[in-house]
Amino acid sequence: MAKTTKASPKKIGILTGGGDCPGLNAVIRAAAKSAMNLGWKVYGIKNAFGGMRKLSTFKLLRPADIRGIVNRGGTILGTSNRVNPFFVADRHGVTHNESQKVLDNFRKKDLDAVICIGGDGTLRIAHRFYELGMPVVGVPKTIDNDLFATVITFGYDTAVSVATDAIDKLHPTAESHQRAMVVEVMGRYAGWIALNSGVAGGADVILIPEIPFDMDKICTKVKQRDREGAGFSIIVAAEGATEKGADMLTKGPKEAGREVRLGGIGEHIAREIQARTGKETRSLVLGHLQRGGYPTTFDRLLGTRFGTAAVRLIQNGEFGKMVALDPPRIKAVPIKRAVSKMKAVPLSSDVIEAARAIGISFGD
Ligand code: F6P
């Protein structure tokens, strides 16, 4: 398929893929508004690349469709982390390549480009379509903040705020009952949410995937706090945190083409603390609450900067690239490079250093 050569006014599509994330609507609004202000036509494509296989999912956006959404969670375009058009499983579990349907619809709608807002999974699919000749530009999204090519992604700040707020709310009940409380937060392979909410919320133990933990070290910290008269402890664990020598805890079998579902580490730690120390312990999982609600000021602003920058990339014909934050500017990086590795919390992080300096244990 030939890359775009058409003169303005252009016609572009926008889609959101992967797990939803606070700030998606701010990106959609900013991209659509700035494109409309250039006189372009903007199609919202429902339900990610899977949706793009059907022509009925393309909807011409009007200004009214994007009005009043800068502060709304979720995505007005719908999203999915279930369907990869290159591997569509039928009911017998046999996979088919349906990417041609996506390319055909792109051509039938006579689009000049597609803005793909998503995490590494969606961006990988976007890059494959780019290689097949579809002009795409990417906008990075993940509450886990684990995309290495951008200093930060929108949605992460909101998720950390939700987690910090939860830790704040756990303190009085933990203290009143003199309990240990374990809160499991999101973060599959990177512990950014656990680390930063744990430090900001005043946790006593923080467990992240980057630092395998030892149960005895956690119990030592809990007992130490009891001895010192605190009487309660707050433990924040990323869902991807692991005990030394053990694997991540998962929920159910892995489905083809999808990430395995994580979960259970918080409950496991709570059970072990109670069994080993005799201290009454409770656990809770924050789960998808971290993806809901109003995006923070930071996420709305970053979403707006990313959305408008994506339109600039199209104007400049910079396809196959993703917008990224490299303070103080927004830059463009090849999508291929952006998805080539993930961004874990560096063990040399000054936040880890600060946490250790104020007595927070990492269970190591
Ligand atoms: O990647 C973001 C994330 O929120 C992970 O932290 C979490 O493991 C996953 O999505 C949950 O996805 P789902 O919505 O499919 O349960």
Tab-separated table of C-alpha atoms and ligand atoms in Angstrom:
chain	number	residue	atom	x	y	z
A	1	MET	CA	0.000	0.000	0.000
A	2	ALA	CA	1.416	3.407	-0.938
A	3	LYS	CA	2.147	5.826	1.875
A	4	THR	CA	0.136	9.030	1.977
A	5	THR	CA	0.932	11.718	-0.552
A	6	LYS	CA	-2.430	13.498	-0.543
A	7	ALA	CA	-2.510	17.274	-0.068
A	8	SER	CA	-4.590	18.782	2.783
A	9	PRO	CA	-7.379	18.652	3.875
A	10	LYS	CA	-6.670	15.239	5.241
A	11	LYS	CA	-8.812	12.453	6.649
A	12	ILE	CA	-7.479	10.675	9.693
A	13	GLY	CA	-8.615	7.935	12.065
A	14	ILE	CA	-8.056	7.641	15.808
A	15	LEU	CA	-8.235	4.471	17.862
A	16	THR	CA	-7.483	3.452	21.428
A	17	GLY	CA	-6.162	-0.033	22.241
A	18	GLY	CA	-5.184	-2.102	25.278
A	19	GLY	CA	-6.377	-1.457	28.816
A	20	ASP	CA	-8.121	1.853	29.339
A	21	CYS	CA	-6.209	4.596	31.074
A	22	PRO	CA	-7.129	7.988	32.557
A	23	GLY	CA	-6.340	10.693	30.016
A	24	LEU	CA	-7.289	8.767	26.863
A	25	ASN	CA	-10.200	11.114	26.242
A	26	ALA	CA	-7.929	14.129	26.687
A	27	VAL	CA	-5.695	12.751	23.901
A	28	ILE	CA	-8.652	11.985	21.611
A	29	ARG	CA	-10.104	15.447	22.176
A	30	ALA	CA	-6.806	17.252	21.619
A	31	ALA	CA	-5.942	15.294	18.478
A	32	ALA	CA	-9.434	15.652	17.031
A	33	LYS	CA	-9.743	19.354	17.873
A	34	SER	CA	-6.379	20.294	16.457
A	35	ALA	CA	-7.030	18.234	13.310
A	36	MET	CA	-10.490	19.777	12.873
A	37	ASN	CA	-8.925	23.214	13.287
A	38	LEU	CA	-6.720	22.384	10.298
A	39	GLY	CA	-9.857	21.554	8.324
A	40	TRP	CA	-9.267	17.781	8.455
A	41	LYS	CA	-11.922	15.109	8.835
A	42	VAL	CA	-11.499	12.868	11.846
A	43	TYR	CA	-12.913	9.360	12.177
A	44	GLY	CA	-13.167	7.703	15.568
A	45	ILE	CA	-12.525	3.962	15.147
A	46	LYS	CA	-14.326	1.908	17.776
A	47	ASN	CA	-12.719	-0.896	19.783
A	48	ALA	CA	-9.088	-0.760	18.705
A	49	PHE	CA	-7.528	-2.665	15.784
A	50	GLY	CA	-9.984	-5.516	16.305
A	51	GLY	CA	-12.810	-3.038	15.654
A	52	MET	CA	-11.072	-1.690	12.579
A	53	ARG	CA	-11.818	-4.984	10.790
A	54	LYS	CA	-15.410	-3.727	10.435
A	55	LEU	CA	-16.322	-0.625	8.432
A	56	SER	CA	-19.242	0.027	10.787
A	57	THR	CA	-16.785	0.977	13.546
A	58	PHE	CA	-15.642	4.136	11.721
A	59	LYS	CA	-17.575	7.170	12.874
A	60	LEU	CA	-16.997	10.708	11.632
A	61	LEU	CA	-16.406	12.786	14.752
A	62	ARG	CA	-18.214	16.100	15.154
A	63	PRO	CA	-17.151	18.813	17.609
A	64	ALA	CA	-20.068	17.776	19.852
A	65	ASP	CA	-18.642	14.238	20.143
A	66	ILE	CA	-15.492	15.478	21.805
A	67	ARG	CA	-16.995	18.272	23.875
A	68	GLY	CA	-16.621	18.050	27.665
A	69	ILE	CA	-14.479	14.906	27.727
A	70	VAL	CA	-11.097	16.250	28.839
A	71	ASN	CA	-11.850	15.211	32.427
A	72	ARG	CA	-13.602	11.913	31.685
A	73	GLY	CA	-11.990	8.550	32.476
A	74	GLY	CA	-12.180	5.608	30.048
A	75	THR	CA	-12.286	6.171	26.295
A	76	ILE	CA	-15.209	7.359	24.187
A	77	LEU	CA	-13.871	5.112	21.392
A	78	GLY	CA	-13.963	1.900	23.397
A	79	THR	CA	-10.932	-0.328	23.684
A	80	SER	CA	-9.884	-3.939	23.858
A	81	ASN	CA	-6.833	-5.993	24.677
A	82	ARG	CA	-8.430	-9.141	23.274
A	83	VAL	CA	-8.112	-8.951	19.495
A	84	ASN	CA	-4.900	-8.779	17.485
A	85	PRO	CA	-5.942	-8.774	13.772
A	86	PHE	CA	-2.792	-10.741	12.919
A	87	PHE	CA	-3.870	-13.614	15.215
A	88	VAL	CA	-7.645	-13.902	15.456
A	89	ALA	CA	-8.672	-17.137	17.169
A	90	ASP	CA	-11.880	-18.815	15.986
A	91	ARG	CA	-14.065	-20.864	18.334
A	92	HIS	CA	-11.905	-23.935	17.720
A	93	GLY	CA	-8.824	-22.027	18.851
A	94	VAL	CA	-7.381	-21.877	15.295
A	95	THR	CA	-5.807	-18.498	14.538
A	96	HIS	CA	-6.341	-16.499	11.331
A	97	ASN	CA	-4.608	-13.430	9.970
A	98	GLU	CA	-7.322	-10.797	9.424
A	99	SER	CA	-4.968	-7.859	8.943
A	100	GLN	CA	-6.075	-7.462	5.314
A	101	LYS	CA	-9.576	-6.469	6.507
A	102	VAL	CA	-8.020	-3.621	8.475
A	103	LEU	CA	-5.939	-2.477	5.499
A	104	ASP	CA	-8.965	-2.707	3.176
A	105	ASN	CA	-11.087	-0.580	5.502
A	106	PHE	CA	-8.314	1.979	5.853
A	107	ARG	CA	-8.303	2.225	2.043
A	108	LYS	CA	-12.100	2.213	1.669
A	109	LYS	CA	-12.355	5.126	4.096
A	110	ASP	CA	-9.614	6.869	2.092
A	111	LEU	CA	-7.729	7.788	5.257
A	112	ASP	CA	-4.362	9.515	5.229
A	113	ALA	CA	-3.214	8.301	8.631
A	114	VAL	CA	-4.281	6.629	11.849
A	115	ILE	CA	-3.395	7.827	15.334
A	116	CYS	CA	-2.964	4.746	17.528
A	117	ILE	CA	-3.137	5.385	21.247
A	118	GLY	CA	-1.987	2.371	23.220
A	119	GLY	CA	0.606	0.495	25.206
A	120	ASP	CA	3.336	-1.762	23.867
A	121	GLY	CA	0.888	-4.391	22.558
A	122	THR	CA	-1.149	-1.899	20.507
A	123	LEU	CA	1.967	-0.091	19.332
A	124	ARG	CA	3.490	-3.372	18.139
A	125	ILE	CA	0.385	-4.017	16.046
A	126	ALA	CA	0.520	-0.417	14.786
A	127	HIS	CA	4.115	-0.933	13.723
A	128	ARG	CA	3.247	-4.078	11.774
A	129	PHE	CA	0.568	-2.132	9.891
A	130	TYR	CA	3.083	0.636	9.260
A	131	GLU	CA	5.406	-1.931	7.703
A	132	LEU	CA	2.496	-3.000	5.498
A	133	GLY	CA	2.172	0.579	4.277
A	134	MET	CA	-0.411	2.101	6.600
A	135	PRO	CA	0.717	5.560	7.774
A	136	VAL	CA	0.405	5.398	11.554
A	137	VAL	CA	1.552	7.575	14.411
A	138	GLY	CA	1.594	6.361	17.999
A	139	VAL	CA	0.685	7.864	21.352
A	140	PRO	CA	2.025	5.911	24.366
A	141	LYS	CA	-0.397	4.871	27.077
A	142	THR	CA	0.054	2.758	30.186
A	143	ILE	CA	-0.703	3.260	33.841
A	144	ASP	CA	2.281	1.001	34.594
A	145	ASN	CA	4.648	3.635	33.102
A	146	ASP	CA	6.859	0.887	31.704
A	147	LEU	CA	7.410	2.216	28.152
A	148	PHE	CA	11.062	3.084	28.013
A	149	ALA	CA	11.080	5.655	25.197
A	150	THR	CA	9.054	8.227	27.116
A	151	VAL	CA	9.905	9.630	30.537
A	152	ILE	CA	6.286	9.247	31.561
A	153	THR	CA	2.953	8.213	30.058
A	154	PHE	CA	-0.399	9.830	30.792
A	155	GLY	CA	-2.607	7.798	33.151
A	156	TYR	CA	0.251	6.853	35.430
A	157	ASP	CA	-0.048	9.988	37.572
A	158	THR	CA	-3.760	9.333	38.131
A	159	ALA	CA	-3.097	5.695	39.040
A	160	VAL	CA	-0.420	6.691	41.562
A	161	SER	CA	-2.770	9.280	43.078
A	162	VAL	CA	-5.520	6.672	43.466
A	163	ALA	CA	-3.074	4.281	45.137
A	164	THR	CA	-1.684	6.991	47.449
A	165	ASP	CA	-5.211	7.985	48.427
A	166	ALA	CA	-6.006	4.340	49.226
A	167	ILE	CA	-2.889	4.012	51.401
A	168	ASP	CA	-3.897	7.200	53.237
A	169	LYS	CA	-7.302	5.691	53.910
A	170	LEU	CA	-5.825	2.424	55.140
A	171	HIS	CA	-3.686	4.085	57.802
A	172	PRO	CA	-6.461	4.953	60.293
A	173	THR	CA	-8.122	1.556	60.080
A	174	ALA	CA	-4.788	-0.295	60.330
A	175	GLU	CA	-3.820	1.833	63.324
A	176	SER	CA	-7.205	1.530	65.050
A	177	HIS	CA	-7.147	-2.280	64.788
A	178	GLN	CA	-3.388	-2.618	65.236
A	179	ARG	CA	-3.207	-4.717	62.082
A	180	ALA	CA	-0.895	-5.242	59.188
A	181	MET	CA	-2.578	-4.299	55.911
A	182	VAL	CA	-1.311	-5.413	52.510
A	183	VAL	CA	-2.438	-3.457	49.465
A	184	GLU	CA	-1.854	-4.937	45.998
A	185	VAL	CA	-1.493	-2.344	43.241
A	186	MET	CA	-1.010	-2.686	39.489
A	187	GLY	CA	2.405	-2.984	37.880
A	188	ARG	CA	3.143	-6.182	35.988
A	189	TYR	CA	6.860	-5.908	35.299
A	190	ALA	CA	7.656	-2.475	36.716
A	191	GLY	CA	7.032	-1.214	40.221
A	192	TRP	CA	6.528	2.496	39.538
A	193	ILE	CA	3.022	2.658	41.014
A	194	ALA	CA	3.934	0.666	44.140
A	195	LEU	CA	7.173	2.559	44.727
A	196	ASN	CA	5.881	6.083	44.313
A	197	SER	CA	2.497	5.609	46.009
A	198	GLY	CA	4.190	3.667	48.795
A	199	VAL	CA	6.701	6.424	49.506
A	200	ALA	CA	4.113	9.203	49.159
A	201	GLY	CA	1.591	7.310	51.290
A	202	GLY	CA	4.058	6.445	54.066
A	203	ALA	CA	4.122	2.663	53.597
A	204	ASP	CA	6.405	0.559	55.777
A	205	VAL	CA	7.207	-2.115	53.202
A	206	ILE	CA	7.198	-1.747	49.400
A	207	LEU	CA	7.485	-4.770	47.137
A	208	ILE	CA	8.263	-4.299	43.460
A	209	PRO	CA	9.018	-6.738	40.616
A	210	GLU	CA	12.556	-5.362	40.323
A	211	ILE	CA	13.476	-6.469	43.891
A	212	PRO	CA	12.496	-10.061	44.752
A	213	PHE	CA	11.528	-10.209	48.410
A	214	ASP	CA	12.091	-12.506	51.350
A	215	MET	CA	9.005	-13.155	53.554
A	216	ASP	CA	11.138	-13.256	56.690
A	217	LYS	CA	12.418	-9.733	56.024
A	218	ILE	CA	8.849	-8.448	55.738
A	219	CYS	CA	7.906	-10.143	59.025
A	220	THR	CA	11.001	-8.714	60.723
A	221	LYS	CA	9.882	-5.216	59.738
A	222	VAL	CA	6.333	-5.796	60.996
A	223	LYS	CA	7.626	-7.113	64.334
A	224	GLN	CA	10.104	-4.260	64.627
A	225	ARG	CA	7.295	-1.733	64.221
A	226	ASP	CA	5.281	-3.529	66.904
A	227	ARG	CA	8.259	-3.452	69.256
A	228	GLU	CA	8.758	0.245	68.610
A	229	GLY	CA	5.133	0.906	69.517
A	230	ALA	CA	3.619	1.635	66.094
A	231	GLY	CA	1.500	-1.486	66.329
A	232	PHE	CA	0.432	-1.487	62.693
A	233	SER	CA	2.139	-1.817	59.316
A	234	ILE	CA	1.228	-0.980	55.722
A	235	ILE	CA	2.702	-3.147	52.980
A	236	VAL	CA	2.330	-2.080	49.328
A	237	ALA	CA	2.921	-4.829	46.768
A	238	ALA	CA	2.960	-4.531	42.987
A	239	GLU	CA	0.918	-7.316	41.381
A	240	GLY	CA	4.106	-8.498	39.663
A	241	ALA	CA	6.235	-8.613	42.847
A	242	THR	CA	7.798	-12.019	43.488
A	243	GLU	CA	9.256	-13.877	46.389
A	244	LYS	CA	12.939	-14.776	45.878
A	245	GLY	CA	13.140	-17.858	43.689
A	246	ALA	CA	9.396	-17.898	42.941
A	247	ASP	CA	7.322	-16.978	39.882
A	248	MET	CA	4.696	-14.236	39.588
A	249	LEU	CA	1.292	-15.251	40.931
A	250	THR	CA	-1.279	-15.557	38.155
A	251	LYS	CA	-5.011	-15.994	37.819
A	252	GLY	CA	-6.134	-18.740	35.501
A	253	PRO	CA	-4.400	-20.014	32.366
A	254	LYS	CA	-2.824	-17.724	29.785
A	255	GLU	CA	-5.067	-17.051	26.771
A	256	ALA	CA	-3.477	-17.102	23.309
A	257	GLY	CA	-2.121	-13.709	22.245
A	258	ARG	CA	-2.778	-12.096	25.647
A	259	GLU	CA	-0.770	-11.340	28.753
A	260	VAL	CA	-1.463	-13.756	31.580
A	261	ARG	CA	-3.656	-12.204	34.312
A	262	LEU	CA	-1.746	-11.456	37.493
A	263	GLY	CA	-3.140	-11.440	40.989
A	264	GLY	CA	-2.934	-12.955	44.436
A	265	ILE	CA	0.398	-11.694	45.736
A	266	GLY	CA	-1.233	-9.367	48.308
A	267	GLU	CA	-3.391	-12.155	49.735
A	268	HIS	CA	-0.424	-14.530	49.808
A	269	ILE	CA	1.733	-12.059	51.743
A	270	ALA	CA	-1.076	-11.281	54.198
A	271	ARG	CA	-1.587	-14.985	54.918
A	272	GLU	CA	2.116	-15.508	55.480
A	273	ILE	CA	2.507	-12.496	57.788
A	274	GLN	CA	-0.379	-13.679	59.943
A	275	ALA	CA	0.905	-17.269	60.028
A	276	ARG	CA	4.497	-16.305	60.817
A	277	THR	CA	3.954	-13.425	63.278
A	278	GLY	CA	0.510	-14.128	64.705
A	279	LYS	CA	-0.436	-10.556	63.849
A	280	GLU	CA	-3.908	-10.000	62.452
A	281	THR	CA	-3.448	-9.066	58.793
A	282	ARG	CA	-5.822	-8.020	56.020
A	283	SER	CA	-5.289	-7.527	52.303
A	284	LEU	CA	-7.021	-5.702	49.508
A	285	VAL	CA	-6.539	-5.409	45.760
A	286	LEU	CA	-6.957	-1.948	44.233
A	287	GLY	CA	-7.246	-3.405	40.737
A	288	HIS	CA	-9.099	-1.473	38.091
A	289	LEU	CA	-9.985	1.373	40.469
A	290	GLN	CA	-6.527	2.661	39.517
A	291	ARG	CA	-7.652	3.032	35.925
A	292	GLY	CA	-10.924	4.808	36.699
A	293	GLY	CA	-12.065	8.248	37.639
A	294	TYR	CA	-10.982	11.701	36.649
A	295	PRO	CA	-7.525	12.067	35.156
A	296	THR	CA	-5.267	14.345	37.204
A	297	THR	CA	-4.260	17.789	35.948
A	298	PHE	CA	-0.910	16.315	34.896
A	299	ASP	CA	-2.523	13.561	32.818
A	300	ARG	CA	-4.989	15.912	31.107
A	301	LEU	CA	-2.156	18.229	30.224
A	302	LEU	CA	0.178	15.483	28.989
A	303	GLY	CA	-2.711	13.913	27.051
A	304	THR	CA	-3.425	17.244	25.382
A	305	ARG	CA	0.256	17.735	24.515
A	306	PHE	CA	0.525	14.192	23.121
A	307	GLY	CA	-2.695	14.479	21.088
A	308	THR	CA	-1.690	17.706	19.402
A	309	ALA	CA	1.879	16.451	18.860
A	310	ALA	CA	0.508	13.360	17.089
A	311	VAL	CA	-1.319	15.601	14.620
A	312	ARG	CA	1.906	17.545	14.048
A	313	LEU	CA	3.665	14.269	13.189
A	314	ILE	CA	1.009	13.613	10.533
A	315	GLN	CA	1.395	17.156	9.194
A	316	ASN	CA	5.129	16.559	8.886
A	317	GLY	CA	4.695	13.103	7.346
A	318	GLU	CA	6.599	11.484	10.236
A	319	PHE	CA	4.907	8.091	10.163
A	320	GLY	CA	5.881	4.984	12.103
A	321	LYS	CA	6.788	7.264	15.001
A	322	MET	CA	5.440	7.751	18.489
A	323	VAL	CA	5.249	10.944	20.514
A	324	ALA	CA	7.250	10.830	23.747
A	325	LEU	CA	7.957	13.116	26.672
A	326	ASP	CA	11.555	14.207	26.959
A	327	PRO	CA	11.176	17.212	29.282
A	328	PRO	CA	10.686	19.979	28.538
A	329	ARG	CA	9.743	18.926	25.023
A	330	ILE	CA	7.674	16.341	23.225
A	331	LYS	CA	9.781	14.415	20.750
A	332	ALA	CA	9.143	11.705	18.161
A	333	VAL	CA	10.727	8.253	18.391
A	334	PRO	CA	10.388	5.324	15.988
A	335	ILE	CA	7.669	3.000	17.297
A	336	LYS	CA	9.947	0.047	16.634
A	337	ARG	CA	12.510	1.437	19.071
A	338	ALA	CA	9.876	2.470	21.609
A	339	VAL	CA	8.591	-1.091	21.998
A	340	SER	CA	12.000	-2.754	21.914
A	341	LYS	CA	12.452	-2.808	25.695
A	342	MET	CA	10.573	-1.935	28.837
A	343	LYS	CA	11.315	0.628	31.516
A	344	ALA	CA	11.809	-0.972	34.915
A	345	VAL	CA	12.523	1.011	38.077
A	346	PRO	CA	16.329	1.357	38.148
A	347	LEU	CA	17.796	-0.116	41.310
A	348	SER	CA	19.897	3.047	41.556
A	349	SER	CA	16.704	5.182	41.709
A	350	ASP	CA	16.975	8.019	44.210
A	351	VAL	CA	13.389	7.253	45.254
A	352	ILE	CA	14.509	3.790	46.383
A	353	GLU	CA	17.459	5.418	48.138
A	354	ALA	CA	15.181	7.942	49.842
A	355	ALA	CA	12.763	5.195	50.860
A	356	ARG	CA	15.535	3.126	52.420
A	357	ALA	CA	16.888	6.225	54.180
A	358	ILE	CA	13.569	6.767	55.945
A	359	GLY	CA	13.331	3.131	56.990
A	360	ILE	CA	11.060	1.648	54.327
A	361	SER	CA	11.831	-2.026	53.721
A	362	PHE	CA	11.863	-3.603	50.252
A	363	GLY	CA	11.797	-7.063	51.780
A	364	ASP	CA	15.340	-7.739	50.580
B	1	F6P	O1	-1.006	-2.855	31.715
B	1	F6P	C1	-1.863	-2.175	32.522
B	1	F6P	C2	-2.588	-3.100	33.448
B	1	F6P	O2	-3.354	-2.248	34.245
B	1	F6P	C3	-1.687	-4.016	34.279
B	1	F6P	O3	-1.100	-3.393	35.365
B	1	F6P	C4	-2.644	-5.122	34.634
B	1	F6P	O4	-1.969	-6.318	34.913
B	1	F6P	C5	-3.481	-5.231	33.421
B	1	F6P	O5	-3.476	-3.979	32.793
B	1	F6P	C6	-4.901	-5.693	33.693
B	1	F6P	O6	-5.561	-5.855	32.489
B	1	F6P	P1	-7.090	-6.295	32.332
B	1	F6P	O7	-7.882	-5.034	32.162
B	1	F6P	O8	-7.098	-7.129	31.109
B	1	F6P	O9	-7.503	-7.026	33.577
